[in-house]
């Protein structure tokens, strides 16, 4: 697919994208866990300039997360074992959502996680009561305590069960966020689609670790942690490419994106929209800057409609 060229001096490029009947002014979405509940970034980022943002993972009850140290910088990446600390779905509705609703033209996605199918069900039921959430993003990368600690997202049958359950109760579109810690991402994307997902997003972090050679101790109290940032970008890109070829539903790509060119790479691989996580840690304005850069990227290359790039990888 070739994007149509822009005529110099004419209308600015159209950066808008849409998926699951949700219209975004551009494909740049701040990723869950790296953008708080959005409100924390209000003074540094013009939230209305972003395509949208995903709030911290929400659970049925508040969670305090893992003990420190929980973050460690690696070569071109970051390890985190925050342990899904959050205020809980009910407090989100009461304390954060009313303010977010007052912000104009801001698209809010709610990330949801649980340890049992019932946790997911109950959390979504609570969030269904709130106004102004565009869609749910289901984080399936937590240990499934019903199945002996195996991640929902790494076992096709568990994934099917949790997505089917979530879809049944969700009153909003359902994005299933896939774990990269699997043998076949294409298979997991397909299972999510067949179980009712309206879109898939990928990737979550890669299970990894770091050791202090001097003390012989792990750098992270939890011992293992999730790796994110530019270090994972080529693998994430390949996974987005594989997933996009396996499903008909839209794919939202992420993993190490830090420039407009990175966004374009993920779109060419098949992503309809993208998320940006770790980049906000070294530059809190990264998401907004990437939107500006995308605009410039399109103007410089005379791309009229950014959405035309999705799936446009040329193999010959
Ligand atoms: C500190 C931190 C916390 C995160 N918390 C969540 C979370 O609560 N739910 C979730 O689905 N993903 C979470 N993620 C994963 C990111 O949303 C994203 O999938 C991943 O970091 C890859 O993108 P990136 O390389 O741009 O950061 C977290 C990532 C980081 C770095």
Coordinates of C-alpha atoms in Angstrom, one line a residue, residues 103-230:
X103 CA -10.6 17.4 30.1
X104 CA -11.6 18.1 26.5
X105 CA -10.9 15.7 23.6
X106 CA -9.0 13.2 25.7
X107 CA -9.4 9.5 25.0
X108 CA -8.9 7.4 28.2
X109 CA -8.3 3.6 28.1
X110 CA -8.6 1.5 31.3
X111 CA -6.1 -1.2 31.7
X112 CA -7.5 -4.2 33.8
X113 CA -5.8 -7.1 35.4
X114 CA -6.6 -9.9 37.9
X115 CA -5.3 -13.2 39.3
X116 CA -8.5 -15.1 38.6
X117 CA -11.2 -14.9 35.9
X118 CA -13.6 -13.6 38.6
X119 CA -11.2 -10.7 39.4
X120 CA -11.3 -9.6 35.8
X121 CA -15.1 -10.0 35.7
X122 CA -15.6 -7.9 38.9
X123 CA -13.1 -5.2 37.9
X124 CA -14.8 -4.7 34.5
X125 CA -18.2 -4.6 36.2
X126 CA -17.0 -1.8 38.5
X127 CA -15.5 0.1 35.6
X128 CA -18.7 -0.3 33.6
X129 CA -20.4 2.0 36.1
X130 CA -18.0 4.9 35.1
X131 CA -18.5 7.4 32.2
X132 CA -15.8 8.4 29.8
X133 CA -13.7 5.3 29.3
X134 CA -13.2 4.6 25.6
X135 CA -12.2 0.9 26.0
X136 CA -10.7 -1.7 28.3
X137 CA -7.3 -3.0 27.8
X138 CA -6.9 -6.5 29.4
X139 CA -3.5 -7.2 30.8
X140 CA -3.2 -11.0 30.6
X141 CA 0.4 -11.1 31.9
X142 CA -0.4 -11.9 35.5
X143 CA 0.0 -15.3 37.1
X144 CA -3.3 -17.1 36.9
X145 CA -3.8 -18.4 40.5
X146 CA -6.6 -20.7 39.4
X147 CA -4.1 -22.5 37.2
X148 CA -1.1 -22.8 39.5
X149 CA 0.6 -19.5 38.7
X150 CA 0.8 -19.9 34.9
X151 CA 0.2 -16.6 33.1
X152 CA -3.2 -16.2 31.5
X153 CA -1.4 -14.8 28.5
X154 CA 1.0 -17.6 28.0
X155 CA -1.5 -20.5 27.8
X156 CA -4.0 -20.5 24.9
X157 CA -6.8 -22.1 26.9
X158 CA -6.5 -19.7 29.9
X159 CA -6.4 -16.8 27.4
X160 CA -9.6 -18.0 25.8
X161 CA -11.3 -18.3 29.2
X162 CA -10.3 -14.8 30.4
X163 CA -11.1 -13.0 27.1
X164 CA -14.4 -14.8 26.8
X165 CA -15.3 -13.8 30.4
X166 CA -14.2 -10.2 29.9
X167 CA -16.1 -9.8 26.6
X168 CA -19.3 -11.1 28.2
X169 CA -19.3 -8.4 30.9
X170 CA -17.6 -5.5 29.1
X171 CA -19.9 -2.7 28.0
X172 CA -17.0 -1.2 26.0
X173 CA -14.6 -2.4 23.3
X174 CA -12.0 -4.9 24.6
X175 CA -8.4 -4.6 23.7
X176 CA -6.4 -7.7 24.8
X177 CA -2.8 -6.9 25.7
X178 CA -0.6 -9.8 24.8
X179 CA 2.4 -11.1 26.7
X180 CA 5.6 -11.5 24.5
X181 CA 6.7 -14.4 26.8
X182 CA 5.2 -17.0 24.5
X183 CA 6.4 -19.3 21.7
X184 CA 3.9 -18.1 19.1
X185 CA 2.5 -14.6 19.4
X186 CA 0.5 -15.2 16.2
X187 CA -1.3 -18.1 17.9
X188 CA -2.1 -16.0 21.0
X189 CA -3.3 -13.1 18.9
X190 CA -5.6 -15.4 17.0
X191 CA -7.0 -17.0 20.2
X192 CA -7.7 -13.4 21.5
X193 CA -9.6 -12.6 18.3
X194 CA -11.6 -15.8 18.3
X195 CA -12.5 -15.3 22.0
X196 CA -14.0 -11.9 21.2
X197 CA -11.2 -9.3 21.4
X198 CA -12.0 -6.1 19.4
X199 CA -8.3 -5.4 19.1
X200 CA -5.0 -6.7 20.4
X201 CA -2.1 -4.6 21.8
X202 CA 1.4 -5.9 22.1
X203 CA 3.9 -6.2 23.6
X204 CA 4.0 -6.2 27.3
X205 CA 7.4 -6.5 29.0
X206 CA 9.8 -9.4 28.5
X207 CA 10.7 -11.4 31.6
X208 CA 14.3 -10.6 32.4
X209 CA 16.8 -10.0 35.3
X210 CA 19.9 -8.2 36.3
X211 CA 22.6 -9.2 38.9
X212 CA 25.0 -7.0 40.8
X213 CA 28.3 -8.9 40.3
X214 CA 29.9 -7.3 43.4
X215 CA 27.2 -8.1 45.9
X216 CA 26.1 -11.2 44.0
X217 CA 22.5 -10.1 44.6
X218 CA 19.7 -9.4 42.2
X219 CA 19.2 -5.8 41.1
X220 CA 15.5 -6.1 41.7
X221 CA 14.0 -7.3 44.9
X222 CA 11.5 -9.5 43.0
X223 CA 14.6 -11.2 41.3
X224 CA 12.9 -11.2 37.9
X225 CA 11.4 -8.2 36.2
X226 CA 9.9 -6.9 32.9
X227 CA 12.3 -5.5 30.3
X228 CA 11.0 -2.5 28.2
X229 CA 12.5 0.3 26.2
X230 CA 14.6 0.5 23.0

